Short mmCIF file of C-alpha atoms and ligand atoms in Angstrom, two decimals:
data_model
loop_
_atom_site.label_atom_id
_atom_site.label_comp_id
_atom_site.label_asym_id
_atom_site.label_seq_id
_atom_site.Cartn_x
_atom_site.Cartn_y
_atom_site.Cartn_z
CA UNK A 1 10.76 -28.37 0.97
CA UNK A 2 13.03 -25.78 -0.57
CA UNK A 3 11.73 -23.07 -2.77
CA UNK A 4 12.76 -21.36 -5.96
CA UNK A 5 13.11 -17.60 -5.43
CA UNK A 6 13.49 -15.37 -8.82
CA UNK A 7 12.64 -11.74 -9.53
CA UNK A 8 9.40 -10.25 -10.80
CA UNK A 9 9.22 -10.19 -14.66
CA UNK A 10 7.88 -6.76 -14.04
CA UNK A 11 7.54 -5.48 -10.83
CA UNK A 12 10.81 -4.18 -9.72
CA UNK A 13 11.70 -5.14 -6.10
CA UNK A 14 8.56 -8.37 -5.97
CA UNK A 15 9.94 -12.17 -6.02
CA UNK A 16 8.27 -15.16 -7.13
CA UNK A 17 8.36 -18.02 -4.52
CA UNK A 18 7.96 -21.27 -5.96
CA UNK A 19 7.65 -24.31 -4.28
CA UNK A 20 8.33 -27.74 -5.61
CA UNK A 21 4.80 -29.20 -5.63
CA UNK A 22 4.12 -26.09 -7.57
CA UNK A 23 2.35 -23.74 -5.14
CA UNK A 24 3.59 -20.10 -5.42
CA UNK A 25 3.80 -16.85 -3.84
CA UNK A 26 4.82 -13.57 -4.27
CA UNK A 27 7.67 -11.95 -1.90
CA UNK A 28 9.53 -9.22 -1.35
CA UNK A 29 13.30 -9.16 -0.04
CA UNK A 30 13.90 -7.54 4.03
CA UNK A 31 15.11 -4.58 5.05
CA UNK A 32 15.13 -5.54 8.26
CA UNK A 33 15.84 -8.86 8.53
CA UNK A 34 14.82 -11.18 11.25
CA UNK A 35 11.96 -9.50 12.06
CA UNK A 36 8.19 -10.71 11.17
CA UNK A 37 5.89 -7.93 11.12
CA UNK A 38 2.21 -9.90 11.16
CA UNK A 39 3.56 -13.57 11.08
CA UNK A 40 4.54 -13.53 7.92
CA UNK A 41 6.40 -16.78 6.63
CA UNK A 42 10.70 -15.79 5.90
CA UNK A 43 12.53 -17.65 3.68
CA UNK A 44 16.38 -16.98 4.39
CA UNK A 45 18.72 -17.49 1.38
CA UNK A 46 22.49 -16.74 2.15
CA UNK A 47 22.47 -13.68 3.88
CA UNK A 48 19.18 -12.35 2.40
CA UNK A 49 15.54 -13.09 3.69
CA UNK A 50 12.63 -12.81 1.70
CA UNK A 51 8.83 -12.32 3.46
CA UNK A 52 5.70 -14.22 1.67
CA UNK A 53 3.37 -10.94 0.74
CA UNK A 54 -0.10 -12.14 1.63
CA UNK A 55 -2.60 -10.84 -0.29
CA UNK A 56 -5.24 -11.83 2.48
CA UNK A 57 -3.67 -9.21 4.54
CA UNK A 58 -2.18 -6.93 2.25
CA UNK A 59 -5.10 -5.18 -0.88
CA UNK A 60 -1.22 -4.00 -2.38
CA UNK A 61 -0.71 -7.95 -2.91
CA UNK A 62 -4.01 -8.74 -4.10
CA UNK A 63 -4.35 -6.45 -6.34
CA UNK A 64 -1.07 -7.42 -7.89
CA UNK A 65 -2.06 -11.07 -7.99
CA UNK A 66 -5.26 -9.66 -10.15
CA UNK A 67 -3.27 -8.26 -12.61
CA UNK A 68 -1.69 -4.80 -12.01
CA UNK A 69 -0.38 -3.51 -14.71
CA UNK A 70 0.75 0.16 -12.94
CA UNK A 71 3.70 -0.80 -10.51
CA UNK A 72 5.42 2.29 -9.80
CA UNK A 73 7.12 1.32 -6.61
CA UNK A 74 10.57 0.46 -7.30
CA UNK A 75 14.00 1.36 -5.52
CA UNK A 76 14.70 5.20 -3.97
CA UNK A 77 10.90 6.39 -4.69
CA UNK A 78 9.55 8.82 -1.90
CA UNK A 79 5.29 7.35 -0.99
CA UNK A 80 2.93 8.84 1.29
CA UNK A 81 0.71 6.36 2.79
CA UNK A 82 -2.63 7.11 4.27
CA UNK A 83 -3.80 4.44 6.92
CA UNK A 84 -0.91 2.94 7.51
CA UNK A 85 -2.38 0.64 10.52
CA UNK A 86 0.28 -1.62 12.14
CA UNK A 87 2.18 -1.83 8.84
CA UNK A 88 1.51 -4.85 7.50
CA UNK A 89 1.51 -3.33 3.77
CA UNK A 90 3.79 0.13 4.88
CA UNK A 91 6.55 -3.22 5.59
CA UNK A 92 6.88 -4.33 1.77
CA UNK A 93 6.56 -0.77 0.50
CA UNK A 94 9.80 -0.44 2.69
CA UNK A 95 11.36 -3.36 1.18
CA UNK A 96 10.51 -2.40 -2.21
CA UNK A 97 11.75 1.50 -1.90
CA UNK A 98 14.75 0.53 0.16
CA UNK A 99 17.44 2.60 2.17
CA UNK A 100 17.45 5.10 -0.44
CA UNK A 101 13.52 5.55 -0.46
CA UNK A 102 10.96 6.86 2.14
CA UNK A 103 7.61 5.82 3.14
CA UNK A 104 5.80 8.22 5.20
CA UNK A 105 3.38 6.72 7.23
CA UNK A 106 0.07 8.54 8.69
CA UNK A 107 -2.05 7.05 10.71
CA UNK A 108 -4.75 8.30 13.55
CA UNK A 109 -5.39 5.74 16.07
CA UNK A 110 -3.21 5.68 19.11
CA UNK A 111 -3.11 1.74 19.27
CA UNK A 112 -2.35 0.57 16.00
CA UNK A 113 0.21 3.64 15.51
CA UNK A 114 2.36 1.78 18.75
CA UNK A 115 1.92 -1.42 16.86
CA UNK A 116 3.62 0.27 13.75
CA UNK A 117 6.31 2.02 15.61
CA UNK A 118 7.35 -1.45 17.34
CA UNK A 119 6.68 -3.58 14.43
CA UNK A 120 8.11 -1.84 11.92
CA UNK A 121 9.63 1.61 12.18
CA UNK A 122 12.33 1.03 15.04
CA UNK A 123 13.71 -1.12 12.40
CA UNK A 124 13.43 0.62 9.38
CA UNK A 125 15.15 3.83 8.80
CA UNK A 126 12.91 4.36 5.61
CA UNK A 127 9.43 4.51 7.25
CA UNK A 128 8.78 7.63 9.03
CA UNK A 129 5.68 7.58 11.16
CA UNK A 130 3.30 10.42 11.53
CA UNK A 131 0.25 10.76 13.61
CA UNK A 132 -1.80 12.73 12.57
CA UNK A 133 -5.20 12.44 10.69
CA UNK A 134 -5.08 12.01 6.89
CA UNK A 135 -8.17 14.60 6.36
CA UNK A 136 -6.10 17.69 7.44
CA UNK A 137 -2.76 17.48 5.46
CA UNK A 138 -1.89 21.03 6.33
CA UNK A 139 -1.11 19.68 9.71
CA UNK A 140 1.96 17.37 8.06
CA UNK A 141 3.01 19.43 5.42
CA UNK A 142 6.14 20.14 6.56
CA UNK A 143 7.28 17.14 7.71
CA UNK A 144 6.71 15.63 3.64
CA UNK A 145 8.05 16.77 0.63
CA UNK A 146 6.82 15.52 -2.68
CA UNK A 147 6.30 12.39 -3.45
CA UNK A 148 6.29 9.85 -6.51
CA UNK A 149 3.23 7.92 -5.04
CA UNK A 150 0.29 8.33 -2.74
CA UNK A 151 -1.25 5.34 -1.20
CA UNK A 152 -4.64 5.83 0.43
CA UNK A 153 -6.45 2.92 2.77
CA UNK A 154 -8.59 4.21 5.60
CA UNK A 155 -11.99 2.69 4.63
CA UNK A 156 -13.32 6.14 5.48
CA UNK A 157 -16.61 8.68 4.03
CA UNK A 158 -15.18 10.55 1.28
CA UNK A 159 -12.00 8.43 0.77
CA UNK A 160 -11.78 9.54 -3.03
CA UNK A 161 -11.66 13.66 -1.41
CA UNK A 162 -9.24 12.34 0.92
CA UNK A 163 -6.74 10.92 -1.28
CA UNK A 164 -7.11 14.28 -3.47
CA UNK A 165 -6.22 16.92 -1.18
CA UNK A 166 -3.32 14.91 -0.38
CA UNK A 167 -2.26 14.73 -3.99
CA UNK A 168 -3.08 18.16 -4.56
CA UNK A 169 -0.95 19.30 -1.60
CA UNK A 170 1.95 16.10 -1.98
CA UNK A 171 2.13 14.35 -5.27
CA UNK A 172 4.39 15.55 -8.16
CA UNK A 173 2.84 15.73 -11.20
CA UNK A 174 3.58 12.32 -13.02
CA UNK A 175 3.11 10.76 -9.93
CA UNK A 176 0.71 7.86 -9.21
CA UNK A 177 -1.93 7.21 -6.76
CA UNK A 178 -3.39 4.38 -5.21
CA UNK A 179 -6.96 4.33 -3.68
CA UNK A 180 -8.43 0.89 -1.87
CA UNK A 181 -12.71 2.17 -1.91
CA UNK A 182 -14.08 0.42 0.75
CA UNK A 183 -17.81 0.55 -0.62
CA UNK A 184 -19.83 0.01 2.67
CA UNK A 185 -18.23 2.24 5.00
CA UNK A 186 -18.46 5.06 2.60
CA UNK A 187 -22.49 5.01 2.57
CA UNK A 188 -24.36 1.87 4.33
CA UNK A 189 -27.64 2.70 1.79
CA UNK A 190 -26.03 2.81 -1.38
CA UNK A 191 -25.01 -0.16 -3.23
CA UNK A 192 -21.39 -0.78 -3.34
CA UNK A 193 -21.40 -0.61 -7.39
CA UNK A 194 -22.81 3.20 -7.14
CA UNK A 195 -20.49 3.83 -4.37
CA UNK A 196 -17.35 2.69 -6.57
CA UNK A 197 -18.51 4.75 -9.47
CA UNK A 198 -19.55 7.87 -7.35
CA UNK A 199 -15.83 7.61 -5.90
CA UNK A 200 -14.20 7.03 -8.96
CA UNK A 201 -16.34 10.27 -10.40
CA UNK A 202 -15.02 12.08 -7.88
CA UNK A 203 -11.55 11.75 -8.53
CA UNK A 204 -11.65 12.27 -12.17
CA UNK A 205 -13.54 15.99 -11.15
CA UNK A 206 -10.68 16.62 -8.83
CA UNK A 207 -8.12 16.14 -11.93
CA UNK A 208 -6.51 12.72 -11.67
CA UNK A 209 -6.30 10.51 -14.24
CA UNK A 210 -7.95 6.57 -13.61
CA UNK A 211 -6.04 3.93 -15.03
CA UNK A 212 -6.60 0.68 -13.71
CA UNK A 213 -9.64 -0.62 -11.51
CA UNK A 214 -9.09 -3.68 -9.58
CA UNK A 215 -11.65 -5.99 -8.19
CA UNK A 216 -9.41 -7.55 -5.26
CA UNK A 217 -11.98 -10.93 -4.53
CA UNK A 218 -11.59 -13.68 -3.64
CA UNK A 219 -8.30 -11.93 -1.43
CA UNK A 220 -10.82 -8.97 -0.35
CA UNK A 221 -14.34 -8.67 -0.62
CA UNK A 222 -15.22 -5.55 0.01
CA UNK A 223 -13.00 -3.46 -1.43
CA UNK A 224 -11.93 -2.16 -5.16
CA UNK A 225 -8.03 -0.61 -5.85
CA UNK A 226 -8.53 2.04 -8.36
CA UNK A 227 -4.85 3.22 -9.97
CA UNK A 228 -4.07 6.31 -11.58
CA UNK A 229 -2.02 9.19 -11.90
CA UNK A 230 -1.61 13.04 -11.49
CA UNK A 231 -1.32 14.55 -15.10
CA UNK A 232 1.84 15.75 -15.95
C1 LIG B 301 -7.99 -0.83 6.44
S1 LIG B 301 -6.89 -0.20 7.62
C2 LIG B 301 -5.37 -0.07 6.72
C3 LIG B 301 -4.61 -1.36 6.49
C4 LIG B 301 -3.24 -1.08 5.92
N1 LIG B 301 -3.35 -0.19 4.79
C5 LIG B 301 -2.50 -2.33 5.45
O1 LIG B 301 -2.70 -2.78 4.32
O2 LIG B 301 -1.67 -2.81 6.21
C6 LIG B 301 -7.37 1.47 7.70
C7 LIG B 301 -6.56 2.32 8.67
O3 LIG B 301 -6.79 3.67 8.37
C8 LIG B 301 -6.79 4.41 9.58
N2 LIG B 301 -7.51 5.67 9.32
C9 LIG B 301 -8.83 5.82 9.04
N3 LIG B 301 -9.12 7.12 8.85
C10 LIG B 301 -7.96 7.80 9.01
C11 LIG B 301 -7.63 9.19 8.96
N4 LIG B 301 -8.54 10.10 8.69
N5 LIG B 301 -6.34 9.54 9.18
C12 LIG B 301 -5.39 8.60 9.46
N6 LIG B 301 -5.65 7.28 9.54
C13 LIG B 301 -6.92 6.88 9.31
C14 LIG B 301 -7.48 3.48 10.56
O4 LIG B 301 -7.19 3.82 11.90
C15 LIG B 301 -6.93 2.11 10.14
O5 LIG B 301 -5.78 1.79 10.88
#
């Protein structure tokens, strides 16, 4: 069954995969093709591949498939992402930013860090990998310089704190910033809607600006993207 493969209306560097019987899916072209990072179906076309984003796996996916409007990844852009885990997401950010962009990747457990240097950054020149952990930013401050987006996902206590140093210490002003609150690992007593709104406080006290709020079910239940940026 062959699919239709066309560009994003609006999301520079995404692809809409249609398939005859009218299912769809959104995609984004390899950088490093012939390699599936989590099992992810490839559709070759010519010389180009393109890798089905799953929005099951990937809270970057869902929340575009629940309507992001603020899509600020697009060709040449320098990110910082915080939990980068095997790289299932840090892979499309790659595609999207390209040779020309960077996407530094920090993450603190030994296991999954192999998994991302194997899966994805032996064959991507645009993903650098740091170890390190994403509370003490001073300790990878000179292996960043600034960047046009911060990406935060490590289901962590004080995830909104997190994400805020790290702007304060990477993220140019203009820039945007993405946070995935994970309500129950944050506090186990609270409920999740105080949680999301203590969080989301939080940020706006620490000076960024909030401009979207995504619930991401049915593709995630227990987490919220919140989208904003770093005033200008
Ligand atoms: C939910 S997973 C991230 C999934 C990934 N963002 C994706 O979409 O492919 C959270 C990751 O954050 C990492 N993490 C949690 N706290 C961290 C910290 N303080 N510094 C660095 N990594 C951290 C965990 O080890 C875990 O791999």
């Amino acid at each position: 069954m062959s699919a239709t493969i066309t560009p994003h209306p609006e999301f520079e560097g995404v692809y809409i995969v249609e398939y005859p019987d009218g299912t769809r899916f959104i995609a984004t072209k390899s950088l490093a093709r012939g390699v599936s990072v989590y099992g992810e179906r490839v559709i070759r076309r010519e010389d180009e591949e393109y890798r089905i984003w799953d929005p099951y796996r990937s809270k970057l996916a869902a929340a575009l498939l629940k309507n992001l409007k603020h899509f600020p990844f697009r060709l040449g852009i320098r990110v910082l992402y915080l939990g980068a885990a095997s790289g299932t997401t840090v892979s499309h950010v790659s595609d999207i930013v390209g040779e020309t962009g960077v996407v530094y990747a920090v993450e603190f457990a030994q296991r999954v860090f192999r998994d991302l240097i194997q899966r994805v950054v032996q064959h991507r020149p645009n993903v650098v990998p740091i170890f390190a952990d994403a509370r003490l930013p001073a300790d990878y401050s000179t292996f960043v310089d600034a960047v046009d987006v911060v990406y935060c996902d490590i289901a962590q206590p004080f995830q909104a704190d997190v994400l805020a140093d790290n702007t304060d210490y990477f993220l140019r002003p203009g820039g945007s910033f993405f946070l995935a609150i994970k309500a129950p690992s944050i506090d186990v007593t609270a409920k999740p809607s105080e949680v999301f709104a203590k969080e989301k406080q939080r940020l706006v006290e620490r000076g960024l600006k909030i401009l979207e709020d995504i619930d991401l079910r049915p593709y995630d239940e227990a987490h919220r993207m919140v989208v904003g940026v770093r005033p200008a």
